[in-house]
Amino acid sequence: MKERDSESFESHSQVLPNTSNSAQMIQMAMANSGSSAAAPAGHHDQLDRSKWLLDCPEPPSTWHELKSQVKESFHTKAKKFKSLRKQPLPKRILSTLQAVFPIFSWCRNYKLAMFKNDLMAGLTLASLCIPQSIGYATLAKLDPQYGLYSSVVPPLIYALMGTSREIAIGPVAVVSLLISSMLQKLIDPETDPLGYKKLVLTTTFFAGIFQASFGIFRLGFLVDFLSHAAIVGFMGGAAIVIGLQQLKGLLGITNFTTNTDIVSVLRAVWRSCQQQWSPHTFILGCSFLSFILITRFIGKKNKKLFWLPAIAPLIAVVVSTLMVFLTKADEHGVKTVKHIKGGLNPISIHDLEFNTPHLGQIAKIALIVAVVALTEAIAVGRSFAGIKGYRLDGNKEMVAIGFMNVIGSFTSCYAATGSFSRTAVNFAAGCETAMSNIVMAVTVFVALECLTRLLYYTPIAILASIILSALPGLIDINEAIHIWKIDKFDFLALIGAFFGVLFASVEIGLLVAVVISFAKIILISIRPGIETLGRMPGTDVFADTDQYPMSVKTPGVLIFRVKSALLCFANASFIEERIMGWVNEEEEDEYTKSNTTKRNVLFVVLDMSNLINVDTSGITALVELHNNLIQNGVELVIVNPKWQVIHKLNQAKFVDKIGGKVYLTIGEALDACFGLKV
């Protein structure tokens, strides 16, 4: 097809004086496009190419595609198994171990220099992990030792099964808040701490089962229900809620609300400040909070001092504990941690409750915890894997995190995941492999065995200040602004999650975010955009006339493309009405310009290149569109329908209704239709 000159298009784009001269208009358009009705060879080629579309074989059914995918998956695994069977027994065992436990892959090339880096990173990580774990356990309404337990077994299991080299495993603020805010509605941790602990361990068990199932059955798409924007909003709202919860420890308040919404918390703080609070506790907490934040600022300014903000929480714990012990501040209203049970993680299989009347609610809470924990861990792991230039296996990550939580629930651990702040410290400390997690776990275990008695006088206000110091990293204002600039609907999901968590509850915030995200998908599906296309000057490319104002419309033809993958019951009527509205509008505009009753639009070309599938409602809408166009003297032409679409149109005899006007490209459709008219 020859190139089209935009100027000649413009000079011939006016309406001709009567309907009988439509052939004359077509001839002029053909002359401009370089087409010729007297080119029988080209016409035969177009007919042959149309037959390619109309005579294509029957596409596979949905059931056949599903069966093929399952068969392919099993075939791939069977192929690997056959190749494995041909290997000698020792190599077969090693290959199996490497597939299940990636540590057997990287430990073969492990060197002493790498261990030195991992040792320093692990020790640095432990100095941050110990005080944070104690603080997060109190946030989860558990005794402090459970935070330390959760920093021993889960990191060891992950080091065996995980694929990330940098991720630091342990309890995190958001998951701790999720657990406490939702489970305390079932059992009050103050009145029945043992029953509450059993619910937490059972929730951790089910969360691990869900996470492992997502990886084994490749259901990772379920995690994507929480969009990036929703997570940003949720994290920001959760950070503020966690911060407000820490006012109890920072002010030394005894009686505090169990609600997490901002109104209830602020009301409780106001009432407590009028009656009872400890100025000594407040001064102590604020002093060490300032110290931790200053060290973090110094660490950001000087990258060589990355270790300073990492060990600052531990320094704060040691110094404040000594201060309270020497000054006997606990006798003057400063609340302390007191007894922390030391020793190895006790076995807790007998604490899992499967006969509780709350089992259904526990499973629901576990699913939420599983999704949020996986989302955070995989996002953290992929971020640092991208920096190091290696690929993270998402399914293996889900299995590893799931198994570490299942085994963790057997050893008195509550839900653990990847922590962004500790992973950043691990990365900055120069970790080489997951060995840094093993070093951290061993160090925490040593602390459990030897140092728990020394923490008797540790002020609760210090734990609150450590948690507060970690919260600014959860509030990403720059990312929120970025989302606002790019996609307003995503920003709406962000705001929904943020205010839902802030003013209602954690689960309401998540629900609002998911509902808004689904509403966006549904709205796009039922109200898809429709593009009017024109030819780009000097090319055979047809593009959106709104996006490319220089594109030239073909006289007598309206070309449309639907911006949707499906033509279905949800959007079929809308698309038909929009196309007919545009046709009538075009006719009215031309009538206004020429003051005649002559017809201008002769063809409507529908580009189906975006459509993947069509249902019966979509086909019915196409039939109605064709009938309405015929009544107006306009013919419908179909271009580039996909395999499933053309098969269904053939089955419905729609292709026969439109006289077989189905073409591979818009250019061929214009040439063929102009030739037929002439």
XYZ file of C-alpha atoms in Angstrom:
678
model
C 0.000 0.000 0.000
C 1.416 3.356 -1.001
C 2.042 6.186 1.424
C -0.755 8.627 2.071
C -0.275 12.370 1.907
C -1.897 14.223 4.816
C -2.486 17.387 2.799
C -4.434 15.598 0.078
C -6.575 14.003 2.784
C -7.470 17.355 4.204
C -8.346 18.784 0.805
C -10.789 15.947 0.102
C -12.316 15.509 3.559
C -15.449 17.542 2.812
C -18.893 15.941 2.324
C -20.039 15.381 -1.246
C -23.357 16.827 -2.442
C -25.524 13.690 -2.659
C -25.622 10.055 -1.728
C -25.316 8.869 -5.318
C -21.888 10.499 -5.414
C -20.584 8.350 -2.581
C -18.622 6.296 -5.098
C -16.987 9.520 -6.244
C -15.942 10.264 -2.648
C -14.568 6.731 -2.315
C -12.586 7.120 -5.515
C -11.025 10.333 -4.258
C -10.142 8.692 -0.927
C -8.668 5.759 -2.828
C -6.697 8.084 -5.006
C -5.289 9.725 -1.921
C -4.395 6.396 -0.319
C -2.872 4.987 -3.461
C -5.510 2.225 -3.686
C -6.993 0.973 -6.932
C -10.135 -1.053 -7.460
C -8.706 -2.186 -10.733
C -5.916 -4.119 -9.140
C -7.271 -7.672 -9.268
C -4.054 -9.291 -8.037
C -4.034 -7.184 -4.864
C -7.744 -7.838 -4.374
C -7.181 -11.592 -4.618
C -4.324 -11.329 -2.103
C -6.637 -9.540 0.331
C -9.274 -12.254 -0.119
C -6.641 -14.914 0.532
C -5.496 -13.152 3.689
C -9.102 -12.824 4.884
C -9.479 -16.571 4.419
C -6.536 -17.059 6.776
C -8.698 -15.511 9.478
C -11.962 -17.212 8.523
C -10.512 -20.688 7.933
C -8.266 -20.909 11.016
C -8.554 -24.130 13.064
C -10.789 -24.335 16.105
C -9.114 -22.833 19.192
C -8.580 -24.997 22.282
C -11.333 -24.911 24.879
C -10.794 -23.511 28.365
C -10.805 -27.025 29.782
C -8.235 -28.139 27.186
C -5.973 -25.162 27.999
C -6.188 -25.882 31.727
C -5.448 -29.554 31.114
C -2.491 -28.620 28.899
C -1.055 -26.313 31.550
C -1.352 -28.989 34.225
C 0.087 -31.585 31.852
C 2.963 -29.288 30.911
C 3.701 -28.614 34.567
C 3.725 -32.322 35.388
C 5.671 -33.086 32.205
C 8.372 -30.605 33.202
C 8.596 -32.100 36.685
C 8.552 -35.638 35.270
C 11.344 -34.698 32.879
C 13.426 -33.362 35.769
C 12.646 -36.502 37.761
C 13.720 -38.768 34.880
C 16.968 -36.863 34.446
C 17.471 -37.121 38.217
C 16.996 -40.893 38.171
C 19.813 -41.268 35.640
C 22.278 -39.644 38.037
C 24.259 -41.580 40.678
C 22.589 -41.854 44.089
C 24.841 -39.318 45.914
C 24.347 -36.723 43.180
C 20.616 -37.470 43.142
C 20.369 -36.812 46.871
C 22.407 -33.614 46.545
C 20.224 -32.314 43.674
C 17.067 -32.995 45.695
C 18.494 -31.230 48.731
C 19.544 -28.245 46.607
C 16.034 -27.943 45.162
C 14.389 -27.969 48.605
C 17.155 -26.277 50.600
C 19.035 -23.634 48.550
C 21.688 -23.442 51.301
C 23.227 -26.614 49.793
C 23.770 -24.690 46.543
C 25.567 -21.621 47.850
C 27.430 -23.233 50.760
C 29.539 -25.288 48.320
C 31.291 -22.101 47.177
C 31.324 -20.477 50.601
C 34.661 -18.947 51.614
C 36.228 -17.640 54.797
C 36.209 -14.040 53.505
C 32.468 -14.298 52.929
C 31.962 -15.641 56.443
C 33.841 -12.666 57.925
C 31.414 -10.291 56.192
C 28.398 -12.362 57.251
C 29.693 -12.541 60.830
C 29.963 -8.749 61.102
C 26.567 -8.291 59.433
C 24.942 -10.888 61.712
C 26.354 -9.347 64.899
C 25.282 -5.872 63.784
C 21.854 -7.277 62.949
C 21.547 -8.935 66.371
C 22.354 -5.663 68.163
C 19.345 -4.107 66.432
C 17.162 -7.212 66.526
C 17.286 -7.896 70.283
C 15.744 -4.608 71.486
C 13.348 -4.417 68.524
C 12.111 -7.991 69.050
C 11.360 -7.301 72.715
C 9.489 -4.130 71.718
C 7.488 -5.820 68.957
C 6.479 -8.636 71.316
C 4.983 -6.061 73.709
C 3.230 -4.493 70.695
C 1.729 -7.925 69.932
C 0.554 -8.076 73.590
C 2.937 -10.967 74.342
C 5.654 -11.397 76.929
C 9.048 -9.986 75.778
C 10.714 -13.396 75.374
C 8.361 -14.350 72.520
C 9.907 -11.641 70.355
C 13.353 -13.140 71.029
C 12.055 -16.667 70.347
C 10.776 -15.422 66.971
C 14.287 -14.178 66.150
C 15.885 -17.602 66.669
C 13.980 -20.414 64.919
C 12.404 -18.583 61.894
C 15.739 -17.074 60.716
C 17.386 -20.514 60.918
C 14.616 -22.171 58.868
C 14.677 -19.347 56.326
C 18.459 -19.609 55.959
C 17.946 -23.254 54.934
C 15.022 -22.723 52.520
C 15.027 -19.067 51.408
C 16.545 -17.638 48.233
C 17.258 -14.065 49.363
C 20.792 -13.300 50.530
C 20.040 -10.024 52.308
C 16.605 -10.325 53.909
C 16.568 -10.230 57.732
C 13.881 -12.395 59.323
C 12.083 -11.703 62.585
C 9.033 -10.013 64.107
C 7.939 -6.731 62.506
C 5.785 -3.838 63.682
C 2.898 -4.153 61.195
C 2.349 -7.893 61.713
C 2.576 -7.414 65.495
C -0.107 -4.724 65.273
C -2.298 -6.928 63.051
C -2.140 -9.798 65.520
C -2.833 -7.741 68.640
C -5.557 -5.543 67.140
C -7.577 -8.467 65.764
C -6.982 -11.251 68.298
C -7.648 -9.137 71.393
C -11.261 -8.890 70.180
C -11.523 -12.646 70.745
C -9.621 -12.959 74.041
C -8.373 -10.178 76.311
C -4.582 -10.573 76.727
C -4.727 -8.826 80.122
C -7.270 -11.162 81.740
C -6.330 -14.415 79.939
C -2.700 -14.196 78.736
C -2.359 -17.981 78.327
C -5.485 -18.256 76.144
C -4.336 -15.256 74.117
C -0.879 -16.802 73.614
C -2.507 -19.995 72.308
C -4.564 -17.977 69.814
C -1.421 -16.190 68.600
C 0.451 -19.472 68.064
C -2.559 -21.023 66.280
C -2.840 -17.959 64.059
C 0.879 -18.235 63.254
C 0.414 -21.912 62.341
C -2.449 -21.183 59.933
C -0.613 -18.169 58.477
C 2.335 -20.455 57.711
C 0.028 -23.046 56.115
C -1.501 -20.351 53.884
C 1.905 -18.963 52.912
C 3.376 -22.374 52.063
C 0.221 -23.261 50.069
C 0.538 -20.070 48.019
C 4.033 -21.151 46.998
C 3.374 -24.863 46.455
C 0.249 -24.301 44.332
C 1.654 -21.149 42.681
C -1.089 -18.911 44.049
C 1.138 -15.877 44.433
C -1.363 -13.776 42.498
C -3.513 -13.735 45.655
C -0.847 -11.559 47.286
C -1.278 -9.065 44.446
C -4.819 -8.296 45.625
C -3.061 -5.813 47.887
C -1.761 -3.331 45.340
C 1.408 -1.320 45.857
C -0.636 1.826 46.532
C -2.782 0.009 49.107
C 0.329 -1.256 50.909
C 1.857 2.248 51.007
C -1.345 3.666 52.526
C -1.770 0.744 54.908
C 1.830 0.995 56.142
C 1.508 4.743 56.696
C -1.735 4.395 58.655
C -0.373 1.447 60.642
C 2.770 3.422 61.517
C 0.701 6.243 63.017
C -1.515 3.784 64.916
C 1.563 1.968 66.277
C 3.091 5.301 67.277
C -0.029 6.310 69.160
C -0.114 2.922 70.902
C 3.436 3.534 72.160
C 2.301 6.642 74.025
C 1.168 4.258 76.754
C 4.761 3.176 77.406
C 6.291 6.570 76.734
C 4.020 8.338 79.221
C 3.926 5.517 81.756
C 0.150 5.122 81.529
C -1.380 2.115 83.306
C -4.958 1.970 81.981
C -5.172 2.323 78.205
C -7.730 1.596 75.489
C -7.618 -1.655 73.516
C -8.981 0.103 70.405
C -6.537 1.043 67.648
C -8.380 3.920 65.944
C -6.896 7.376 66.380
C -9.970 8.885 68.086
C -10.081 6.244 70.859
C -6.333 6.383 71.429
C -6.175 10.186 71.637
C -9.175 10.218 73.983
C -7.457 7.671 76.245
C -4.203 9.679 76.214
C -6.059 12.888 77.109
C -7.879 11.275 80.024
C -4.704 9.639 81.340
C -2.673 12.843 81.090
C -5.252 14.598 83.246
C -5.108 11.882 85.903
C -1.974 9.727 85.922
C 1.238 9.744 83.950
C 4.924 9.615 84.816
C 7.077 12.669 83.934
C 10.233 10.678 84.735
C 9.241 7.975 82.277
C 8.399 10.540 79.609
C 11.726 12.374 79.978
C 13.694 9.116 79.923
C 11.874 7.816 76.832
C 12.132 11.083 74.892
C 15.841 11.424 75.694
C 16.743 8.030 74.270
C 14.331 8.465 71.343
C 16.225 11.636 70.456
C 19.519 9.757 70.807
C 18.404 6.981 68.428
C 17.065 9.458 65.844
C 20.282 11.527 65.971
C 22.423 8.431 65.379
C 20.193 7.504 62.451
C 20.680 10.981 60.976
C 24.463 10.651 61.381
C 24.385 7.200 59.754
C 22.539 8.585 56.720
C 24.982 11.466 56.343
C 28.067 9.254 56.696
C 27.632 5.829 55.115
C 30.770 4.520 56.830
C 28.991 4.934 60.173
C 26.134 2.597 59.169
C 26.819 0.564 62.327
C 26.043 3.498 64.624
C 22.216 3.604 64.113
C 22.223 -0.221 64.125
C 23.704 -0.511 67.627
C 22.030 2.664 68.992
C 18.912 0.770 70.269
C 21.121 -1.720 72.103
C 23.172 1.113 73.610
C 19.923 2.777 74.676
C 18.752 -0.432 76.365
C 22.071 -0.981 78.189
C 22.502 2.642 79.354
C 18.863 3.118 80.415
C 18.871 -0.202 82.289
C 21.992 0.859 84.205
C 20.444 4.263 84.937
C 17.266 2.740 86.350
C 19.231 0.180 88.395
C 21.636 2.754 89.867
C 19.052 5.471 90.566
C 16.274 3.043 91.589
C 13.957 4.915 89.248
C 11.558 1.951 89.239
C 10.597 2.993 92.780
C 9.646 6.452 91.458
C 7.100 5.441 88.823
C 9.358 4.282 85.952
C 7.890 0.983 84.709
C 10.370 -1.749 83.783
C 10.244 -5.010 81.839
C 11.031 -7.075 84.975
C 11.258 -10.834 84.452
C 12.075 -12.192 80.980
C 12.085 -15.976 80.724
C 15.380 -17.158 79.266
C 16.540 -20.400 77.679
C 15.861 -22.211 74.437
C 12.465 -21.894 72.748
C 9.994 -24.178 74.563
C 8.014 -26.633 72.442
C 4.463 -25.317 71.921
C 2.704 -27.917 69.768
C 0.343 -28.646 72.662
C -0.611 -24.941 72.750
C -2.139 -25.014 69.251
C -5.927 -24.968 69.574
C -7.978 -26.563 66.800
C -11.149 -27.140 68.829
C -11.668 -23.516 69.817
C -14.997 -21.863 68.874
C -12.914 -19.026 67.357
C -11.281 -21.279 64.723
C -13.068 -19.644 61.764
C -12.067 -16.150 62.886
C -8.512 -17.316 63.569
C -8.286 -18.654 59.993
C -9.532 -15.314 58.628
C -7.005 -13.358 60.710
C -4.260 -15.805 59.685
C -5.040 -15.235 56.006
C -4.733 -11.462 56.444
C -1.482 -11.871 58.389
C -0.149 -14.290 55.741
C -0.860 -11.928 52.837
C 0.520 -8.813 54.563
C 3.642 -10.641 55.783
C 4.313 -12.137 52.332
C 3.764 -8.804 50.611
C 6.311 -7.094 52.853
C 8.871 -9.914 52.686
C 8.757 -10.362 48.901
C 8.848 -6.602 48.293
C 11.903 -6.276 50.559
C 13.629 -9.318 49.055
C 13.071 -8.231 45.454
C 14.277 -4.695 46.162
C 17.668 -5.841 47.417
C 17.938 -8.724 44.928
C 17.542 -6.136 42.155
C 20.375 -4.082 43.643
C 22.649 -7.150 43.835
C 21.597 -8.308 40.348
C 20.116 -11.746 40.981
C 16.612 -13.186 40.653
C 14.410 -13.967 43.639
C 12.183 -17.061 43.288
C 8.805 -15.838 44.581
C 7.283 -19.304 44.995
C 10.272 -20.621 46.942
C 10.124 -17.519 49.136
C 6.481 -18.205 49.977
C 7.251 -21.838 50.813
C 10.254 -20.842 52.967
C 8.338 -18.167 54.890
C 5.379 -20.521 55.296
C 7.461 -23.388 56.672
C 9.404 -21.129 59.027
C 6.127 -19.878 60.527
C 4.649 -23.392 60.794
C 7.776 -24.675 62.564
C 7.930 -21.430 64.518
C 4.416 -22.037 65.873
C 5.731 -25.373 67.245
C 8.545 -23.543 69.094
C 6.747 -20.607 70.771
C 7.320 -18.140 67.908
C 4.703 -15.784 66.552
C 4.434 -14.695 62.900
C 7.780 -13.539 61.491
C 8.639 -12.054 58.114
C 11.256 -9.926 56.368
C 11.936 -6.578 58.017
C 12.819 -3.659 55.745
C 14.771 -1.707 58.375
C 16.825 -4.711 59.521
C 17.369 -5.867 55.921
C 18.749 -2.424 55.069
C 21.151 -2.725 58.031
C 22.125 -6.233 56.924
C 22.807 -4.983 53.391
C 24.783 -1.956 54.595
C 26.844 -4.184 56.915
C 28.054 -6.114 53.844
C 26.252 -9.445 54.182
C 27.128 -12.011 51.506
C 24.608 -14.802 52.123
C 21.823 -15.939 54.445
C 24.576 -16.953 56.892
C 24.067 -13.520 58.508
C 20.613 -14.728 59.605
C 22.209 -17.787 61.219
C 24.753 -15.612 63.046
C 21.950 -13.316 64.240
C 19.847 -16.271 65.450
C 22.776 -17.790 67.349
C 23.553 -14.414 68.955
C 19.922 -13.960 70.047
C 19.945 -17.508 71.446
C 23.075 -16.680 73.470
C 21.303 -13.556 74.758
C 18.311 -15.702 75.756
C 20.608 -18.067 77.666
C 22.837 -15.518 79.371
C 21.489 -11.957 79.286
C 17.755 -12.016 80.057
C 18.327 -11.498 83.798
C 20.207 -8.286 83.040
C 17.102 -6.844 81.332
C 15.022 -6.870 84.524
C 15.437 -3.090 84.974
C 14.990 -2.163 81.297
C 12.393 0.676 81.135
C 9.291 0.032 79.052
C 9.642 3.612 77.814
C 12.889 2.588 76.048
C 11.082 -0.200 74.200
C 8.433 2.357 73.161
C 11.131 4.758 71.947
C 12.823 1.952 69.934
C 9.517 1.138 68.207
C 8.821 4.837 67.601
C 12.264 5.306 66.047
C 11.510 2.566 63.493
C 8.192 4.062 62.357
C 9.365 6.910 60.047
C 10.610 4.258 57.608
C 7.026 2.969 57.239
C 5.636 6.360 56.153
C 6.658 6.978 52.540
C 5.418 10.472 51.687
C 7.492 10.703 48.496
C 5.962 7.491 47.173
C 2.462 8.776 47.990
C 3.174 11.951 45.979
C 4.563 9.816 43.149
C 1.389 7.682 43.098
C -0.761 10.840 43.079
C 1.065 12.145 39.997
C 0.824 8.858 38.091
C -2.592 7.372 38.931
C -5.340 9.160 40.859
C -7.346 5.956 41.312
C -4.362 4.225 42.918
C -3.993 7.242 45.181
C -7.637 6.810 46.187
C -6.841 3.212 47.253
C -3.856 4.556 49.200
C -5.989 7.159 50.974
C -8.723 4.577 51.643
C -6.249 2.220 53.322
C -4.605 5.057 55.256
C -7.765 6.577 56.694
C -9.435 3.172 57.131
C -6.593 2.021 59.401
C -6.400 5.402 61.129
C -10.080 5.979 61.910
C -11.594 2.474 61.920
C -9.374 -0.592 62.293
C -6.562 -2.438 60.563
C -8.870 -4.936 58.829
C -11.256 -2.166 57.717
C -8.341 -0.275 56.172
C -7.250 -3.352 54.222
C -10.824 -4.076 53.157
C -11.341 -0.513 51.908
C -8.114 -0.672 49.889
C -9.035 -4.016 48.293
C -12.596 -2.820 47.502
C -11.302 0.363 45.842
C -8.751 -1.650 43.823
C -11.465 -4.047 42.634
C -13.785 -1.113 41.894
C -11.070 0.305 39.640
C -10.837 -2.989 37.723
C -14.631 -3.257 37.408
C -14.996 0.361 36.305
C -12.353 -0.075 33.617
C -14.105 -3.277 32.491
C -17.637 -1.855 32.267
C -16.606 1.581 30.942
C -13.688 0.905 28.607
C -12.262 3.664 26.462
C -12.928 3.697 22.719
C -10.354 5.209 20.384
C -11.077 6.808 17.015
C -8.185 6.025 14.696
C -6.548 7.928 11.878
C -3.573 7.235 9.627
C -0.220 8.636 10.707
C 1.117 10.809 7.849
C 3.532 9.006 5.573
C 2.905 5.573 7.157
C 0.479 2.676 7.125
C 0.031 2.963 10.891
C -3.371 3.872 12.354
C -3.317 5.558 15.772
C -5.577 7.331 18.268
C -6.529 10.756 16.903
C -6.625 12.248 20.410
C -3.124 11.070 21.238
C -1.774 11.960 17.788
C -3.575 15.072 16.482
C -1.510 14.910 13.288
C -3.159 11.609 12.307
C -5.550 11.891 9.370
C -9.094 10.503 9.271
C -10.258 8.686 6.138
C -13.251 10.398 4.449
C -16.400 8.312 4.675
C -14.952 5.947 7.278
C -14.991 5.869 11.072
C -12.358 3.571 12.597
C -12.746 2.492 16.224
C -10.648 0.429 18.620
C -11.968 -0.773 21.994
C -9.520 -0.409 24.891
C -10.589 -3.634 26.594
C -9.532 -7.279 26.506
C -13.135 -8.491 26.789
C -16.352 -7.662 24.977
C -18.802 -9.060 27.483
C -22.083 -8.541 29.325
C -20.504 -5.821 31.482
C -19.493 -3.480 28.660
C -21.150 -4.627 25.417
C -24.151 -2.243 25.538
C -21.929 0.668 26.544
C -19.577 0.077 23.591
C -22.476 -0.248 21.119
C -24.078 2.976 22.366
C -20.781 4.872 22.214
C -20.094 3.796 18.616
C -23.609 4.629 17.440
C -23.391 7.960 19.259
C -20.169 8.804 17.439
C -21.657 7.826 14.066
C -24.737 10.024 14.630
C -22.573 12.874 15.910
C -20.361 12.682 12.831
C -23.431 12.815 10.577
C -24.875 15.803 12.464
C -21.571 17.675 12.299
C -21.339 17.176 8.554
C -24.998 18.179 8.107
C -24.342 21.383 10.061
C -21.278 22.187 7.953
C -22.839 21.453 4.538
C -26.521 22.189 5.310
C -27.575 19.105 3.307
C -29.144 15.748 4.144
C -26.446 13.718 2.359
C -24.800 10.771 4.031
C -21.132 11.084 4.926
C -20.240 7.891 6.874
C -20.227 4.794 4.662
C -18.164 2.374 6.755
C -17.493 1.705 10.426
C -14.269 -0.251 10.865
C -13.970 -1.983 14.241
C -10.379 -2.869 15.133
C -10.547 -5.932 17.440
C -6.793 -6.291 17.984
C -7.177 -5.607 21.731
C -10.040 -8.074 22.273
C -8.986 -11.463 23.617
C -12.462 -12.922 24.050
C -16.150 -12.202 23.520
C -19.249 -13.675 25.144
C -22.846 -14.057 23.916
C -23.792 -10.588 25.175
C -20.913 -9.138 23.206
C -21.985 -10.933 20.038
C -25.591 -9.779 20.546
C -24.343 -6.197 20.879
C -22.353 -6.565 17.648
C -25.462 -7.861 15.850
C -27.496 -4.891 17.136
C -24.720 -2.513 16.109
C -24.661 -4.031 12.609
C -28.472 -3.757 12.269
C -28.490 -0.130 13.423
C -25.688 0.768 11.040
C -27.423 -0.942 8.109
C -30.581 1.069 8.818
C -28.440 4.203 8.539
C -26.822 3.016 5.314
C -23.484 2.237 6.993
C -21.560 -1.025 6.699
C -19.660 -2.707 9.547
C -16.153 -4.061 8.937
C -14.132 -6.186 11.389
C -10.323 -6.051 11.596
C -7.804 -8.401 13.213
C -10.012 -10.467 15.553
C -8.100 -12.846 17.828
C -8.434 -16.626 17.625
C -11.186 -17.089 20.220
C -13.075 -14.043 18.931
C -13.227 -15.009 15.242
C -14.138 -18.589 16.185
C -17.133 -17.422 18.209
C -18.174 -14.908 15.536
C -18.121 -17.719 12.976
C -20.104 -20.001 15.274
C -22.729 -17.273 15.726
C -22.897 -16.723 11.891
C -22.040 -13.075 12.506
C -19.347 -13.098 9.812
C -22.003 -14.107 7.263
C -24.298 -11.305 8.487
C -21.674 -8.657 7.678
C -20.905 -10.224 4.310
C -17.551 -11.712 5.317
C -15.941 -8.284 5.781
C -13.145 -9.480 8.091
C -9.567 -8.377 7.383
C -6.118 -8.660 8.889
C -5.262 -4.951 8.852
C -7.117 -1.647 8.710
C -5.332 -0.744 5.474
C -6.535 -3.932 3.783
C -10.055 -3.328 5.078
C -10.110 0.183 3.572
C -8.714 -0.979 0.234
C -11.168 -3.878 -0.020
C -14.222 -1.859 0.987
C -13.393 1.044 -1.326
C -12.877 -1.411 -4.199
C -16.233 -3.066 -3.516
C -18.054 0.284 -3.472
C -16.501 1.439 -6.706
